[in-house]
Amino acid sequence: MTSPLSAADRHTGDSNDQGPSAGRLRAVAGFARSEAGHAAILGLVGASMITFGGFGSGSVRREDPLLEALHLSWLRFGHGLILSTILVWVGVLLMIAAWVRLGRCTLRGTTTLHELRWVVPVWTAPLLLAVPMFSRDAYSYLAQGALLRDGFDPYAVGPVANPGILLDNVSNVWTTTTAPYGPIFLLLGQGITSITGDNVIAGTMLLRLTMLPGLALTMWAVPHLARQLGGNQATALWLAVLNPLVLIHLIGGVHNEMLMVGLMTAGIALVLERRHVAGIAVVAVGVAIKATAGVALPFLVWIWMIHERDRAVAEGRTPPAPLVLFAKTAGAGLAVFAAVFAAASAIAGVGIGWLTALSGSAKIINWLSLPTIMAHIVTVSTSWFTGLRLGPVLEVTRAISAVALVVILVAVWWRFRRTPREAVMGILIALVAIVVLSPAALPWYYSWPLAVAAGFALSTTTLMILVGLSTWLMLVFQPDGSIGLYTLVHVLLATFAAIVAAKSLVTVDPLRLRSTPAVADAADTRSGAGAAPGRD
């Protein structure tokens, strides 16, 4: 890893005479003058604009006396709302532009993993002060935590059972919905609301701080995955952590995906590094945040089996029969998971009623889910003849997709079992299948497979596609959490921006606005992130 001091030494050659502090300061100054440093500053400006604009156009409280006390309530109405909305969108575009620019530097190997790690807190810091952005889920989290605090069972009743200020800010669609999250996340919500009471602002800020360990775990785990899977560590961090889709939605939007993804990727990395019990325990904690992390567990059994078999061979022993080995590793893994989950449930004083609440996502209807797309196509194409309505057709397409999902998950689990790399690829495919085939999908759901995919060696073309997809997903929701997918102009503008962002990864001026467009060095990018050595 390149240290700030050694970076300064490269530029000055005499930092030892001035002391390490002076060398670090010169290293920071040198980085700030570089292309990657300019991108970092641009992203900081974008994040700051998002934070300030969010006070007016974000997912603000329905009644916010703090804004009135600060004389900023004008940002929520009329011209103030227009101005704050413009600030948010310009900030988002600046962060995307900065991210793509950092991507070009990363592919060329002109920035290091160490430098990228320092950009993460720089971009994250302004978002810690923002109102919830692009989603109102934070208010639901607080209301569900208050239910447990006040003696209710969040798996039996929705926030409507506990009237108050917290309930007033929950989206109407979720007021009667029981909690679909695990016991550890409910315990976090209970602890936060016990400390902050019904103070929405303090609760939101503290809730956001509880997401930071997930960010730190992802920052640690993704480069470890890349080292095990053959990817480039710097590129992996750039793609899965610095991605505006991740930072703006998971930190700015205060989503528990940040914790779940961090725990899941850390658990996978630990198992790949032969720390099997610790890895499965960490993933089990992730499941106790959100059930999606559990998808990794069956594939981790294959990795554990392979390691046990290889160890027996290395020690000159005959490996146990595959069925015996599977029974041993699967049994041990199940015991670890059961112990962690049972302890969490006992401490929270709740059962497993959250599993039935997972169906609550069916209330979400948007074009990000394949069953919804299929239902819309059927109803539109047959409306002239049959008069079918969306609701009944959606039930059928969701049922078909559910069956297809089960078949795919089982097939993928069995198919990708021969090597640790194959098993992780199976986790990736399973996560993509869940996002696409589930009854509903939201933009931040794509952070699940993205974190795993970043560990593999990805071609430049693949990275361009992921940049375009991430950009499009970042832009198709409104700052207040409403859906922009049903506004044609919004979708077209998001698509245009996504195409430009994808091309900008390899071309400095994809719109040819300059007289002599500059093109990234083909020798640096044609082999993709997997071949780009980078510096770490």
XYZ file of C-alpha atoms in Angstrom, residues 177-507:
331
model
C -46.841 -2.774 7.205
C -45.041 -4.962 9.736
C -41.239 -4.860 9.879
C -39.488 -7.009 7.234
C -36.086 -6.659 8.880
C -34.109 -8.902 11.201
C -33.906 -8.722 14.998
C -30.513 -7.006 15.153
C -31.753 -4.140 13.023
C -34.812 -3.797 15.240
C -32.509 -3.694 18.255
C -30.554 -0.881 16.622
C -33.795 1.013 16.011
C -34.877 0.406 19.596
C -31.565 1.672 20.938
C -31.589 4.774 18.740
C -35.147 5.767 19.624
C -34.450 5.080 23.312
C -31.605 7.609 23.136
C -33.245 10.228 20.902
C -36.884 9.705 21.851
C -39.192 10.989 19.120
C -36.662 13.546 17.876
C -36.710 12.821 14.155
C -33.581 14.787 13.329
C -31.417 13.291 16.058
C -32.800 9.836 15.299
C -32.024 10.159 11.600
C -28.483 11.385 12.265
C -27.762 8.575 14.723
C -29.327 6.019 12.373
C -27.054 7.205 9.590
C -24.020 6.848 11.858
C -24.950 3.206 12.495
C -24.596 2.617 8.744
C -20.943 3.695 8.743
C -19.610 0.338 10.065
C -21.224 -1.246 6.994
C -19.383 1.229 4.776
C -16.102 0.454 6.565
C -16.674 -3.297 6.196
C -17.369 -2.901 2.472
C -14.209 -0.813 2.071
C -12.252 -3.636 3.722
C -14.012 -6.573 2.088
C -14.224 -5.563 -1.563
C -10.434 -5.287 -2.112
C -10.046 -8.610 -0.285
C -12.569 -10.175 -2.651
C -10.664 -8.747 -5.615
C -7.411 -10.229 -4.322
C -9.027 -13.676 -4.003
C -11.008 -13.552 -7.266
C -8.438 -12.033 -9.606
C -9.836 -8.528 -9.841
C -8.098 -5.194 -9.393
C -8.396 -3.932 -5.821
C -8.493 -0.225 -6.650
C -11.064 -0.729 -9.395
C -13.199 -2.834 -7.064
C -13.250 -0.100 -4.404
C -14.026 2.547 -7.009
C -16.914 0.546 -8.466
C -18.560 -0.774 -5.302
C -17.936 1.959 -2.731
C -17.303 5.311 -4.418
C -20.210 4.679 -6.775
C -22.743 7.542 -6.290
C -25.526 4.950 -6.405
C -24.038 3.493 -3.220
C -23.012 6.636 -1.350
C -26.031 8.797 -2.173
C -28.642 6.081 -1.705
C -27.153 4.011 1.108
C -25.583 6.816 3.165
C -27.609 9.804 1.966
C -30.786 7.730 1.812
C -30.048 5.947 5.116
C -30.725 2.388 3.953
C -29.905 -0.708 5.986
C -28.472 -2.240 2.804
C -25.249 -0.509 3.825
C -24.972 -2.707 6.910
C -26.212 -5.826 5.169
C -23.876 -5.503 2.165
C -20.885 -4.757 4.389
C -21.530 -7.798 6.566
C -22.262 -10.083 3.602
C -19.131 -9.129 1.642
C -16.964 -9.285 4.769
C -18.303 -12.762 5.534
C -17.609 -13.960 2.001
C -14.073 -12.568 2.166
C -13.421 -14.288 5.501
C -14.620 -17.652 4.185
C -12.444 -17.282 1.075
C -9.525 -16.675 3.427
C -10.375 -19.951 5.264
C -11.855 -18.309 8.343
C -15.043 -20.263 7.860
C -16.767 -20.031 11.232
C -16.079 -16.300 11.541
C -17.262 -15.687 7.972
C -20.539 -17.548 8.386
C -21.143 -15.834 11.733
C -20.657 -12.423 10.097
C -23.069 -13.302 7.282
C -25.556 -14.527 9.904
C -25.397 -11.095 11.531
C -26.093 -9.652 8.072
C -29.181 -11.868 7.774
C -30.298 -10.521 11.160
C -30.185 -7.081 9.527
C -31.861 -8.024 6.230
C -32.702 -11.485 4.916
C -31.017 -11.006 1.530
C -27.580 -11.733 3.007
C -28.722 -15.318 3.578
C -28.424 -16.019 -0.150
C -24.654 -16.322 0.317
C -24.783 -19.025 2.993
C -25.460 -22.135 0.823
C -22.619 -21.146 -1.510
C -20.241 -20.627 1.408
C -20.802 -24.288 2.319
C -19.287 -25.273 -1.053
C -16.223 -23.105 -0.371
C -15.771 -24.631 3.063
C -16.076 -28.135 1.564
C -13.451 -27.354 -1.073
C -11.053 -26.010 1.540
C -11.520 -29.091 3.742
C -10.937 -31.390 0.786
C -7.820 -29.476 -0.287
C -6.458 -29.514 3.248
C -6.868 -33.269 3.474
C -5.009 -33.722 0.200
C -2.233 -31.362 1.319
C -1.829 -33.345 4.542
C -1.664 -36.630 2.648
C -5.046 -37.830 3.873
C -7.867 -39.263 1.816
C -10.679 -36.675 1.738
C -14.011 -37.822 3.176
C -16.739 -38.832 0.748
C -18.484 -35.757 -0.757
C -21.746 -36.515 1.049
C -19.978 -36.887 4.397
C -17.992 -33.712 3.813
C -21.148 -31.825 2.865
C -22.949 -33.048 5.971
C -20.029 -31.962 8.146
C -19.589 -28.463 6.714
C -23.285 -27.748 6.176
C -24.061 -28.942 9.697
C -21.347 -26.766 11.203
C -22.451 -23.781 9.154
C -26.073 -24.267 10.117
C -25.101 -24.514 13.787
C -23.161 -21.241 13.626
C -26.007 -19.469 11.846
C -28.626 -20.835 14.248
C -26.613 -19.782 17.303
C -26.132 -16.221 16.059
C -29.712 -15.809 14.923
C -31.242 -17.399 18.011
C -29.176 -15.129 20.266
C -30.208 -12.028 18.327
C -33.896 -13.015 18.404
C -33.741 -13.783 22.127
C -32.144 -10.438 22.955
C -34.718 -8.599 20.850
C -37.525 -10.660 22.336
C -39.055 -11.390 18.934
C -39.655 -14.471 16.808
C -39.353 -15.043 13.066
C -42.513 -13.183 12.089
C -40.401 -10.903 9.921
C -40.202 -13.641 7.272
C -43.920 -13.286 6.573
C -43.514 -9.498 6.418
C -41.131 -9.815 3.463
C -44.178 -9.933 1.192
C -44.838 -6.290 2.097
C -42.567 -5.214 -0.765
C -45.344 -6.308 -3.124
C -46.892 -2.904 -2.481
C -44.132 -1.380 -4.605
C -44.928 -1.261 -8.324
C -42.320 0.112 -10.711
C -40.494 -0.758 -13.917
C -37.346 -1.980 -12.147
C -38.925 -5.384 -11.540
C -39.320 -7.926 -14.359
C -42.738 -9.181 -13.132
C -44.016 -5.600 -13.244
C -42.587 -5.047 -16.728
C -44.263 -8.247 -17.930
C -47.592 -7.236 -16.391
C -47.486 -3.804 -17.996
C -46.660 -5.285 -21.398
C -49.520 -7.789 -21.160
C -52.117 -5.259 -20.047
C -51.105 -2.644 -22.613
C -50.877 -5.081 -25.522
C -54.228 -6.756 -24.760
C -56.214 -3.775 -23.468
C -57.977 -3.324 -26.814
C -59.264 -6.898 -26.763
C -59.574 -8.157 -23.199
C -59.673 -5.116 -20.947
C -57.313 -6.803 -18.458
C -56.333 -4.701 -15.456
C -52.821 -4.494 -14.033
C -53.587 -5.971 -10.581
C -54.756 -9.475 -11.613
C -52.086 -9.758 -14.315
C -49.402 -8.674 -11.832
C -50.398 -11.480 -9.474
C -49.848 -14.003 -12.267
C -46.513 -12.575 -13.444
C -45.240 -12.406 -9.874
C -46.220 -16.013 -9.270
C -44.469 -17.127 -12.448
C -41.362 -15.127 -11.509
C -41.360 -16.603 -7.986
C -41.313 -20.140 -9.378
C -38.617 -19.192 -11.868
C -36.563 -17.640 -9.067
C -36.671 -20.790 -6.939
C -35.631 -22.924 -9.911
C -32.794 -20.549 -10.796
C -31.481 -20.375 -7.233
C -31.391 -24.159 -6.871
C -29.829 -24.637 -10.326
C -27.192 -21.978 -9.738
C -26.320 -23.352 -6.310
C -25.741 -26.803 -7.790
C -23.980 -25.598 -10.938
C -21.465 -23.271 -9.251
C -19.912 -25.607 -6.702
C -16.554 -26.744 -8.089
C -14.210 -23.911 -7.045
C -14.359 -21.012 -4.579
C -14.422 -18.572 -7.485
C -17.366 -20.420 -9.014
C -19.218 -20.326 -5.707
C -18.829 -16.545 -5.441
C -19.984 -16.240 -9.041
C -23.035 -18.241 -7.987
C -23.718 -15.727 -5.194
C -23.515 -12.926 -7.745
C -25.928 -14.605 -10.157
C -28.322 -15.440 -7.320
C -28.382 -11.823 -6.139
C -29.028 -10.547 -9.660
C -31.865 -13.052 -10.055
C -33.434 -11.918 -6.777
C -33.278 -8.241 -7.758
C -34.736 -8.849 -11.213
C -37.398 -11.438 -10.368
C -38.613 -10.206 -6.991
C -42.084 -8.637 -6.813
C -40.485 -5.232 -6.457
C -37.067 -3.657 -6.894
C -35.625 -0.306 -5.921
C -32.434 1.362 -7.221
C -30.387 0.688 -4.092
C -31.120 -3.062 -4.326
C -28.531 -3.199 -7.098
C -25.835 -2.453 -4.523
C -26.155 -6.120 -3.435
C -24.748 -7.762 -6.581
C -22.534 -4.772 -7.391
C -20.419 -5.300 -4.271
C -19.789 -8.945 -5.194
C -19.258 -8.297 -8.914
C -16.558 -5.712 -8.150
C -14.219 -8.448 -6.936
C -13.949 -10.101 -10.347
C -11.700 -9.074 -13.225
C -14.034 -6.985 -15.347
C -13.398 -5.845 -18.897
C -13.598 -2.181 -19.791
C -16.814 -2.861 -21.701
C -18.370 -4.469 -18.637
C -17.291 -1.530 -16.491
C -18.843 0.878 -18.991
C -22.125 -1.022 -18.793
C -22.041 -0.941 -14.990
C -21.276 2.788 -15.027
C -24.223 3.417 -17.337
C -26.550 1.221 -15.272
C -25.473 2.798 -11.981
C -25.968 6.283 -13.403
C -29.404 5.461 -14.783
C -30.533 3.895 -11.516
C -29.240 6.917 -9.598
C -31.269 9.292 -11.738
C -34.657 7.587 -12.108
C -35.936 8.467 -8.627
C -36.759 11.956 -7.375
C -34.904 13.515 -4.400
C -38.087 13.291 -2.285
C -38.325 9.539 -2.882
C -41.006 9.606 -5.580
C -40.573 7.530 -8.732
C -39.565 9.207 -11.980
C -39.975 6.085 -14.114
C -43.435 7.042 -15.295
C -42.341 10.426 -16.664
C -41.008 9.966 -20.191
C -38.852 13.096 -20.206
C -37.260 12.075 -16.899
C -36.443 8.593 -18.207
C -35.022 9.952 -21.469
C -32.789 12.434 -19.654
C -31.593 9.703 -17.273
C -30.849 7.423 -20.235
C -28.906 10.165 -22.022
C -26.856 10.878 -18.911
C -26.184 7.154 -18.447
C -24.872 6.779 -21.998
C -22.628 9.827 -21.617
C -21.291 8.553 -18.291
C -20.542 5.119 -19.753
C -18.664 6.570 -22.712
C -16.836 9.018 -20.458
C -15.093 6.138 -18.716
C -12.846 5.760 -21.778
C -13.373 9.066 -23.582
